[in-house]
Amino acid sequence: MGCCNTLCGLKAGIGAGIAVAILGIILIPVGNNIIRETVTKESVIEPGTTAWDNWVSADAPVYRQFWLFDVQNPLDVVENGSKPKLVEKGPYTYKTRYLPKENITAIPENHTISFLLPAGAIFEPSMSVGSEEDSVTSLNLAVAGGYKLFPPWVLEAAIKLNNVSLFQRRTVREILWGYKDPILKGTVGLFFPYNGTYDGPYSVFTGKDDISKVSIIDRWKGEKKVSFWNNTYCDMINGTGTPCLLKALFFNVFRSVSAEYERSLNLKGIEVYRFKLPPLTLASPAINPDNQCFCTDSVVTKNCTLAGVLDISSSSGQPVYISLPHFLHGSPYLVEDVEGLGPSEEHHVTFLDVEPTTGFSLRFAKRLQVNMMYGPSKIITVLKKVKDYTILPIVWLNETAALDDETADRFKKELLSRVDMLETVQFTLIGLGSAASVLCIVAHCLVSRNNNKLV
């Protein structure tokens, strides 16, 4: 009777172990579903969600660092047509995106929300190499801009009348944020106007009806596309304000691009996936046919074989070209036409670090360079010695942000710890149930063998 009870108990133990293991297995899809529903709920852009708090105003400070290119041989360039020799000066750092979105209006009919994005920049001396009053020799923005805006004889007369040249000495503040120009009779600057201005209105999807659409831009300034290139593909707005879909609105709506996965990293104890801007983004149309519609000047781009720059003159009205810093991923002659550049994947690529469970961006670096073009002329004196069209770097910037220690701890506590705990429970149940079943099976075999020997 005792042996029978023992065997029955072992059989019950086997059954119970299997049941516990099955429970652990069942909890895997159930737990994943719970996590997915929680993340989905918290990712919708509506009051009361985690996404809403981060969307209205970013928790982590966003900094914009500028490196300006100081031309060392301006007279040699003008008088002898020599290559410009550049020395990088920076960073000059500003705190940006510290102002919350304004005029936020929900549009329930199509599950979108509209808003204005205020612009503001506060100089951070402790994170800069000098003051905003540091001087830099740079391309004369009015002369370079006038090269395309005015007939040659008009620009030549204006240059002589105002006693200016192809290059000028200006402060960091003036080049970035504006100064009174004698030729254009107004304020000019790479980022003028900025402080006190607004971008938008934007209209983005909240994700309420379809989480895969969260933060995707529906309209910008009331339109579903831009009109810079007069091409359906190039004028599309495919951007998103969050990395959930691993896209970012790049170059301030001048074009939309996608990022590609690079590797997994550890950020303050949190696993993140790094996505970066692929080289094909700014490849020549010969390599990436999708870029054909961005080629607007066959002369400057050498019959559209130029790689690494984006001509935005159609939107800015001036010969402005956007690239990655130091012409990273650009045609070799862009770097060879000047002296002092050294493109580096580590320092000059744009990247985004995404937490895979939530899709939240925990760190990013958006890096780009602003260049202007000038070329040869038989009429304009300061351009007579110029041998070919030159795309000259003016400044490159790095807009970056990363979660701080406090936010990282809260993120791990409120979400990742729960995920880890659920996974621990799942695998503990599977492990204990499996172990108990195996032990009971082994014990059952041993008891049965002993009983057979006694018979």
Coordinates of C-alpha atoms in Angstrom, one line a residue:
M1 CA 0.0 0.0 0.0
G2 CA 2.9 2.3 0.9
C3 CA 4.6 1.8 -2.5
C4 CA 1.3 2.4 -4.3
N5 CA 0.9 5.7 -2.4
T6 CA 4.5 6.6 -3.3
L7 CA 4.0 5.9 -7.0
C8 CA 0.7 7.7 -7.0
G9 CA 2.3 10.7 -5.4
L10 CA 5.1 10.7 -7.9
K11 CA 2.6 10.5 -10.8
A12 CA 0.8 13.4 -9.2
G13 CA 4.1 15.3 -9.0
I14 CA 4.8 14.6 -12.6
G15 CA 1.4 16.0 -13.6
A16 CA 1.8 19.0 -11.3
G17 CA 5.3 19.8 -12.7
I18 CA 4.0 19.5 -16.3
A19 CA 1.1 21.8 -15.4
V20 CA 3.4 24.4 -13.8
A21 CA 5.7 24.3 -16.9
I22 CA 2.7 24.7 -19.2
L23 CA 1.5 27.6 -17.1
G24 CA 4.9 29.3 -17.6
I25 CA 4.7 28.6 -21.4
I26 CA 1.1 30.0 -21.5
L27 CA 2.3 33.2 -19.7
I28 CA 4.8 34.0 -22.5
P29 CA 2.2 35.1 -25.1
V30 CA -0.1 36.4 -22.4
G31 CA 2.7 38.4 -20.9
N32 CA 3.8 39.7 -24.3
N33 CA 0.3 40.7 -25.0
I34 CA 0.1 42.6 -21.7
I35 CA 3.3 44.4 -22.4
R36 CA 2.2 45.2 -25.9
E37 CA -1.1 46.6 -24.7
T38 CA 0.6 48.7 -22.0
V39 CA 3.2 50.1 -24.4
T40 CA 0.5 50.8 -27.0
K41 CA -1.7 52.6 -24.5
E42 CA 1.2 54.7 -23.2
S43 CA 2.5 55.5 -26.7
V44 CA -0.7 57.2 -27.9
I45 CA -0.4 61.0 -28.0
E46 CA -3.2 62.1 -25.6
P47 CA -3.3 63.6 -22.2
G48 CA -2.5 61.2 -19.4
T49 CA 0.0 59.0 -21.3
T50 CA 3.8 58.8 -21.1
A51 CA 4.0 59.8 -24.7
W52 CA 2.0 62.9 -24.1
D53 CA 4.3 64.3 -21.4
N54 CA 7.4 63.7 -23.5
W55 CA 5.7 65.0 -26.7
V56 CA 4.5 68.3 -25.3
S57 CA 7.9 69.2 -23.9
A58 CA 11.0 67.1 -24.0
D59 CA 12.3 66.0 -20.6
A60 CA 15.9 65.7 -21.6
P61 CA 17.6 69.0 -22.6
V62 CA 18.4 69.3 -26.3
Y63 CA 21.6 71.0 -27.3
R64 CA 22.7 72.3 -30.7
Q65 CA 26.5 72.5 -31.1
F66 CA 28.0 74.6 -34.0
W67 CA 31.4 74.3 -35.5
L68 CA 32.2 77.1 -37.9
F69 CA 34.8 76.9 -40.7
D70 CA 37.4 79.8 -40.5
V71 CA 38.9 80.6 -43.9
Q72 CA 42.7 81.1 -43.4
N73 CA 43.6 82.4 -46.9
P74 CA 40.8 84.6 -48.2
L75 CA 43.0 86.9 -50.2
D76 CA 44.8 84.0 -51.8
V77 CA 41.5 82.5 -52.9
V78 CA 40.3 85.8 -54.5
E79 CA 43.6 86.9 -56.0
N80 CA 45.1 83.5 -57.1
G81 CA 42.1 81.1 -57.2
S82 CA 43.7 78.9 -54.5
K83 CA 41.9 76.3 -52.5
P84 CA 40.3 77.6 -49.4
K85 CA 42.2 76.5 -46.3
L86 CA 39.7 75.8 -43.4
V87 CA 40.1 75.6 -39.7
E88 CA 37.2 74.2 -37.7
K89 CA 36.2 76.4 -34.6
G90 CA 33.8 75.1 -32.0
P91 CA 31.7 73.9 -30.5
Y92 CA 29.5 76.9 -29.8
T93 CA 26.6 75.4 -27.9
Y94 CA 23.0 76.4 -27.5
K95 CA 20.2 74.9 -25.6
T96 CA 17.2 74.4 -27.9
R97 CA 13.7 72.8 -27.8
Y98 CA 13.2 73.9 -24.3
L99 CA 9.9 75.6 -25.2
P100 CA 6.7 73.4 -25.1
K101 CA 4.6 73.1 -28.2
E102 CA 1.9 75.7 -28.6
N103 CA -1.7 75.9 -30.0
I104 CA -2.2 72.2 -29.4
T105 CA -5.5 71.2 -30.9
A106 CA -7.0 67.7 -31.2
I107 CA -8.7 66.8 -34.4
P108 CA -10.8 63.7 -33.5
E109 CA -12.2 63.2 -36.9
N110 CA -9.0 61.7 -38.3
H111 CA -7.2 61.1 -35.0
T112 CA -4.6 63.9 -35.5
I113 CA -3.4 66.7 -33.4
S114 CA -2.0 70.1 -34.6
F115 CA 0.5 72.3 -33.0
L116 CA 3.1 75.1 -33.5
L117 CA 6.8 74.5 -32.7
P118 CA 8.4 77.6 -31.1
A119 CA 12.0 78.2 -31.8
G120 CA 14.5 79.3 -29.1
A121 CA 18.2 79.1 -28.5
I122 CA 20.1 79.9 -25.3
F123 CA 23.9 80.2 -25.5
E124 CA 25.7 77.8 -23.1
P125 CA 29.1 79.3 -22.3
S126 CA 30.2 76.4 -20.2
M127 CA 29.7 74.0 -23.1
S128 CA 31.4 76.3 -25.7
V129 CA 35.1 77.0 -26.7
G130 CA 34.5 80.7 -26.6
S131 CA 31.9 83.5 -26.7
E132 CA 29.4 84.4 -29.3
E133 CA 31.6 87.4 -30.1
D134 CA 34.5 85.3 -31.4
S135 CA 35.3 86.3 -35.0
V136 CA 35.4 84.0 -38.0
T137 CA 36.4 84.6 -41.6
S138 CA 33.6 83.1 -43.7
L139 CA 32.0 83.3 -47.1
N140 CA 30.2 86.6 -47.6
L141 CA 26.6 85.4 -47.5
A142 CA 25.3 88.3 -49.6
V143 CA 27.9 87.8 -52.3
A144 CA 27.4 84.1 -52.5
G145 CA 23.6 84.5 -52.5
G146 CA 23.7 87.3 -55.0
Y147 CA 25.7 85.1 -57.4
K148 CA 22.4 83.4 -58.3
L149 CA 20.0 86.1 -57.3
F150 CA 21.3 89.0 -59.4
P151 CA 22.7 89.6 -62.9
P152 CA 26.5 89.7 -62.7
W153 CA 26.9 93.4 -63.4
V154 CA 24.4 94.3 -60.7
L155 CA 26.3 92.2 -58.1
E156 CA 29.6 93.6 -59.3
A157 CA 28.3 97.2 -58.8
A158 CA 27.0 96.4 -55.4
I159 CA 30.3 94.8 -54.3
K160 CA 32.3 97.9 -55.4
L161 CA 29.8 100.3 -53.9
N162 CA 29.9 98.7 -50.5
N163 CA 33.6 97.8 -50.6
V164 CA 33.1 94.1 -49.8
S165 CA 34.7 90.9 -51.0
L166 CA 34.0 87.2 -51.4
F167 CA 34.9 86.7 -47.7
Q168 CA 34.1 88.7 -44.6
R169 CA 35.0 88.7 -40.9
R170 CA 32.0 88.3 -38.7
T171 CA 31.2 87.1 -35.1
V172 CA 29.7 83.7 -34.4
R173 CA 26.5 85.4 -33.3
E174 CA 26.2 87.3 -36.6
I175 CA 26.9 84.4 -38.9
L176 CA 24.4 82.2 -37.1
W177 CA 21.6 84.5 -36.0
G178 CA 21.9 87.5 -38.4
Y179 CA 23.4 90.9 -39.1
K180 CA 22.6 93.9 -41.3
D181 CA 24.0 93.4 -44.7
P182 CA 24.9 96.5 -46.9
I183 CA 24.2 94.7 -50.2
L184 CA 20.9 93.1 -49.4
K185 CA 19.8 96.1 -47.3
G186 CA 18.4 93.8 -44.6
T187 CA 19.2 91.2 -42.0
V188 CA 20.9 88.0 -43.2
G189 CA 22.2 85.0 -41.3
L190 CA 22.3 81.2 -41.6
F191 CA 19.5 80.7 -39.1
F192 CA 17.8 84.1 -39.3
P193 CA 15.0 84.5 -38.2
Y194 CA 15.0 82.1 -35.3
N195 CA 14.3 83.2 -31.7
G196 CA 10.7 84.2 -31.3
T197 CA 9.6 82.4 -34.4
Y198 CA 7.4 79.4 -35.0
D199 CA 7.6 76.4 -37.3
G200 CA 4.4 74.8 -38.5
P201 CA 1.6 74.4 -37.9
Y202 CA 2.2 70.6 -37.9
S203 CA -0.5 68.0 -37.9
V204 CA 0.5 64.5 -36.7
F205 CA -1.4 61.3 -36.0
T206 CA -2.0 60.4 -32.4
G207 CA -2.0 56.7 -32.9
K208 CA -5.4 56.4 -31.2
D209 CA -6.9 54.3 -34.0
D210 CA -3.7 52.8 -35.4
I211 CA -0.5 52.8 -33.2
S212 CA 1.7 52.2 -36.3
K213 CA 0.8 55.8 -37.4
V214 CA 1.7 57.5 -34.1
S215 CA 3.4 60.9 -34.6
I216 CA 3.6 60.5 -38.4
I217 CA 3.1 63.9 -40.0
D218 CA -0.2 64.3 -41.8
R219 CA 0.2 67.9 -42.8
W220 CA 2.8 70.7 -42.6
K221 CA 1.5 74.3 -42.9
G222 CA -1.8 72.8 -44.0
E223 CA -0.3 70.8 -46.9
K224 CA 0.3 67.1 -47.3
K225 CA 3.5 67.7 -49.4
V226 CA 6.1 70.4 -49.9
S227 CA 6.6 72.1 -53.3
F228 CA 10.4 72.5 -53.4
W229 CA 11.2 70.1 -56.2
N230 CA 8.0 69.8 -58.2
N231 CA 8.2 66.0 -58.0
T232 CA 5.7 63.7 -56.3
Y233 CA 8.4 61.5 -54.7
C234 CA 10.8 64.3 -53.6
D235 CA 8.0 66.5 -52.3
M236 CA 6.5 63.8 -50.1
I237 CA 6.3 64.3 -46.3
N238 CA 7.1 61.0 -44.7
G239 CA 8.5 62.2 -41.4
T240 CA 7.6 61.3 -37.8
G241 CA 8.3 63.1 -34.6
T242 CA 9.2 59.9 -32.8
P243 CA 11.4 56.9 -33.7
C244 CA 8.7 54.3 -33.2
L245 CA 8.7 53.7 -36.9
L246 CA 12.4 54.4 -37.1
K247 CA 12.1 57.4 -39.3
A248 CA 12.8 61.0 -38.6
L249 CA 11.9 64.2 -40.3
F250 CA 15.4 65.3 -41.5
F251 CA 16.7 68.6 -42.6
N252 CA 13.6 70.4 -41.3
V253 CA 11.2 69.0 -43.9
F254 CA 13.6 69.6 -46.8
R255 CA 13.3 65.9 -47.4
S256 CA 12.2 62.7 -45.6
V257 CA 14.6 59.8 -45.0
S258 CA 14.7 56.4 -43.3
A259 CA 17.3 55.1 -40.9
E260 CA 18.9 51.6 -40.9
Y261 CA 19.7 49.3 -38.0
E262 CA 23.4 49.2 -37.1
R263 CA 23.9 47.4 -33.7
S264 CA 22.6 46.9 -30.2
L265 CA 24.1 49.1 -27.4
N266 CA 23.8 49.5 -23.6
L267 CA 22.7 53.0 -22.5
K268 CA 22.6 53.5 -18.7
G269 CA 21.7 49.8 -18.2
I270 CA 19.0 49.9 -21.0
E271 CA 19.4 47.9 -24.2
V272 CA 18.9 50.2 -27.2
Y273 CA 19.0 49.6 -31.0
R274 CA 21.1 52.1 -32.9
F275 CA 19.8 53.3 -36.2
K276 CA 21.8 55.6 -38.5
L277 CA 21.5 57.5 -41.7
P278 CA 22.6 55.2 -44.5
P279 CA 25.1 56.4 -47.2
L280 CA 22.5 55.8 -49.9
T281 CA 20.5 58.7 -48.5
L282 CA 22.7 61.3 -50.3
A283 CA 24.1 59.1 -53.0
S284 CA 24.3 60.3 -56.5
P285 CA 21.3 59.5 -58.8
A286 CA 23.6 57.1 -60.6
I287 CA 23.8 55.0 -57.4
N288 CA 20.4 55.8 -55.9
P289 CA 17.9 56.6 -58.7
D290 CA 15.4 57.9 -56.1
N291 CA 17.6 60.9 -55.7
Q292 CA 17.3 62.0 -59.4
C293 CA 14.5 64.5 -58.6
F294 CA 16.8 66.2 -56.1
C295 CA 19.3 67.1 -58.8
T296 CA 18.3 70.6 -59.9
D297 CA 21.5 71.9 -61.4
S298 CA 23.4 69.7 -63.9
V299 CA 26.4 72.0 -64.1
V300 CA 27.2 72.3 -60.4
T301 CA 26.4 68.6 -59.8
K302 CA 28.5 67.5 -62.9
N303 CA 25.6 66.0 -64.7
C304 CA 24.0 64.7 -61.5
T305 CA 27.0 62.6 -60.5
L306 CA 27.6 64.6 -57.3
A307 CA 27.1 62.6 -54.1
G308 CA 26.8 63.8 -50.5
V309 CA 25.0 67.1 -50.8
L310 CA 21.4 68.2 -51.1
D311 CA 20.6 71.3 -53.1
I312 CA 17.9 73.3 -51.2
S313 CA 18.3 76.5 -53.3
S314 CA 14.7 76.0 -54.6
S315 CA 13.4 76.3 -51.1
S316 CA 15.8 78.9 -49.7
G317 CA 16.2 81.1 -52.7
Q318 CA 20.0 81.0 -52.3
P319 CA 22.8 78.6 -53.4
V320 CA 22.6 76.6 -50.2
Y321 CA 23.6 72.9 -50.0
I322 CA 23.1 70.6 -47.1
S323 CA 25.4 67.7 -46.4
L324 CA 26.7 65.6 -43.6
P325 CA 29.7 67.2 -41.7
H326 CA 33.0 67.3 -43.6
F327 CA 31.1 65.9 -46.6
L328 CA 30.9 62.4 -45.1
H329 CA 29.6 59.9 -47.8
G330 CA 30.2 62.6 -50.4
S331 CA 32.1 62.7 -53.7
P332 CA 35.8 62.8 -53.1
Y333 CA 36.3 66.1 -54.9
L334 CA 34.1 67.9 -52.4
V335 CA 36.8 67.3 -49.8
E336 CA 39.6 67.8 -52.2
D337 CA 38.4 71.2 -53.4
V338 CA 39.2 72.6 -49.9
E339 CA 41.9 72.0 -47.3
G340 CA 41.2 71.1 -43.7
L341 CA 38.4 68.5 -43.8
G342 CA 38.4 65.0 -42.4
P343 CA 35.1 63.1 -42.6
S344 CA 34.6 60.6 -39.8
E345 CA 31.9 58.0 -39.4
E346 CA 32.2 58.2 -35.6
H347 CA 32.0 62.0 -35.3
H348 CA 29.8 63.0 -38.3
V349 CA 27.1 60.4 -38.8
T350 CA 23.5 61.0 -37.7
F351 CA 22.1 58.3 -35.4
L352 CA 19.1 57.4 -33.2
D353 CA 19.2 55.0 -30.2
V354 CA 15.8 53.3 -29.7
E355 CA 14.5 51.2 -26.8
P356 CA 13.0 48.2 -28.7
T357 CA 10.1 47.4 -26.4
T358 CA 8.6 50.9 -26.4
G359 CA 10.1 52.4 -29.5
F360 CA 11.0 55.5 -27.5
S361 CA 14.1 57.4 -28.6
L362 CA 16.5 57.6 -25.6
R363 CA 19.4 59.3 -27.4
F364 CA 20.0 60.9 -30.7
A365 CA 22.5 63.0 -32.7
K366 CA 21.3 64.9 -35.8
R367 CA 24.4 66.1 -37.6
L368 CA 24.4 68.2 -40.8
Q369 CA 26.5 70.8 -42.5
V370 CA 25.4 74.0 -44.2
N371 CA 27.4 74.9 -47.4
M372 CA 27.1 77.7 -49.9
M373 CA 28.2 77.6 -53.5
Y374 CA 30.2 80.2 -55.5
G375 CA 31.6 79.9 -59.0
P376 CA 33.7 81.6 -61.7
S377 CA 32.7 84.8 -63.4
K378 CA 34.1 87.0 -66.2
I379 CA 32.4 90.1 -64.8
I380 CA 32.5 89.9 -61.0
T381 CA 36.0 90.9 -60.0
V382 CA 36.2 88.8 -56.8
L383 CA 35.3 85.7 -58.8
K384 CA 37.5 86.1 -61.9
K385 CA 40.2 83.9 -60.5
V386 CA 37.9 81.2 -59.3
K387 CA 38.5 78.1 -61.5
D388 CA 35.4 76.0 -60.9
Y389 CA 32.2 75.8 -58.9
T390 CA 33.0 75.3 -55.2
I391 CA 30.7 74.2 -52.5
L392 CA 32.2 75.7 -49.4
P393 CA 31.4 74.6 -45.8
I394 CA 30.1 77.4 -43.6
V395 CA 29.1 75.5 -40.4
W396 CA 28.2 72.1 -39.2
L397 CA 25.9 71.3 -36.3
N398 CA 25.2 68.5 -34.0
E399 CA 21.7 68.5 -32.3
T400 CA 21.8 66.0 -29.6
A401 CA 20.0 64.8 -26.5
A402 CA 20.1 61.7 -24.2
L403 CA 18.1 60.6 -21.2
D404 CA 19.6 61.5 -17.8
D405 CA 20.3 59.2 -14.9
E406 CA 17.0 60.0 -13.2
T407 CA 14.9 59.4 -16.3
A408 CA 16.8 56.2 -17.0
D409 CA 16.1 54.9 -13.4
R410 CA 12.5 55.8 -13.7
F411 CA 12.2 54.1 -17.1
K412 CA 13.8 50.9 -15.8
K413 CA 11.6 50.9 -12.7
E414 CA 8.3 51.7 -14.3
L415 CA 8.6 49.5 -17.4
L416 CA 11.7 47.4 -17.8
S417 CA 11.6 46.0 -14.2
R418 CA 8.0 44.9 -14.8
V419 CA 9.0 43.2 -18.1
D420 CA 12.0 41.6 -16.4
M421 CA 9.8 40.4 -13.5
L422 CA 7.3 38.9 -15.9
E423 CA 10.0 37.1 -17.8
T424 CA 11.5 35.9 -14.5
V425 CA 8.1 34.5 -13.4
Q426 CA 7.6 32.8 -16.8
F427 CA 11.0 31.1 -17.0
T428 CA 10.9 30.2 -13.2
L429 CA 7.6 28.4 -13.7
I430 CA 8.9 26.6 -16.8
G431 CA 12.2 25.7 -15.0
L432 CA 10.6 24.6 -11.7
G433 CA 7.8 22.6 -13.5
S434 CA 10.3 20.9 -15.9
A435 CA 12.7 20.1 -13.0
A436 CA 9.9 18.8 -10.8
S437 CA 8.6 16.6 -13.6
V438 CA 12.0 15.2 -14.5
L439 CA 12.8 14.4 -10.8
C440 CA 9.4 12.8 -10.3
I441 CA 9.8 10.7 -13.5
V442 CA 13.3 9.5 -12.3
A443 CA 12.0 8.7 -8.8
H444 CA 9.0 6.9 -10.3
C445 CA 11.3 4.8 -12.4
L446 CA 13.5 3.9 -9.4
V447 CA 10.6 3.0 -7.2
S448 CA 9.0 0.9 -9.9
R449 CA 12.3 -0.9 -10.4
N450 CA 12.7 -1.7 -6.7
N451 CA 9.2 -2.9 -6.5
N452 CA 9.8 -5.3 -9.4
K453 CA 12.9 -6.7 -7.7
L454 CA 11.0 -7.4 -4.5
V455 CA 8.3 -9.3 -6.3

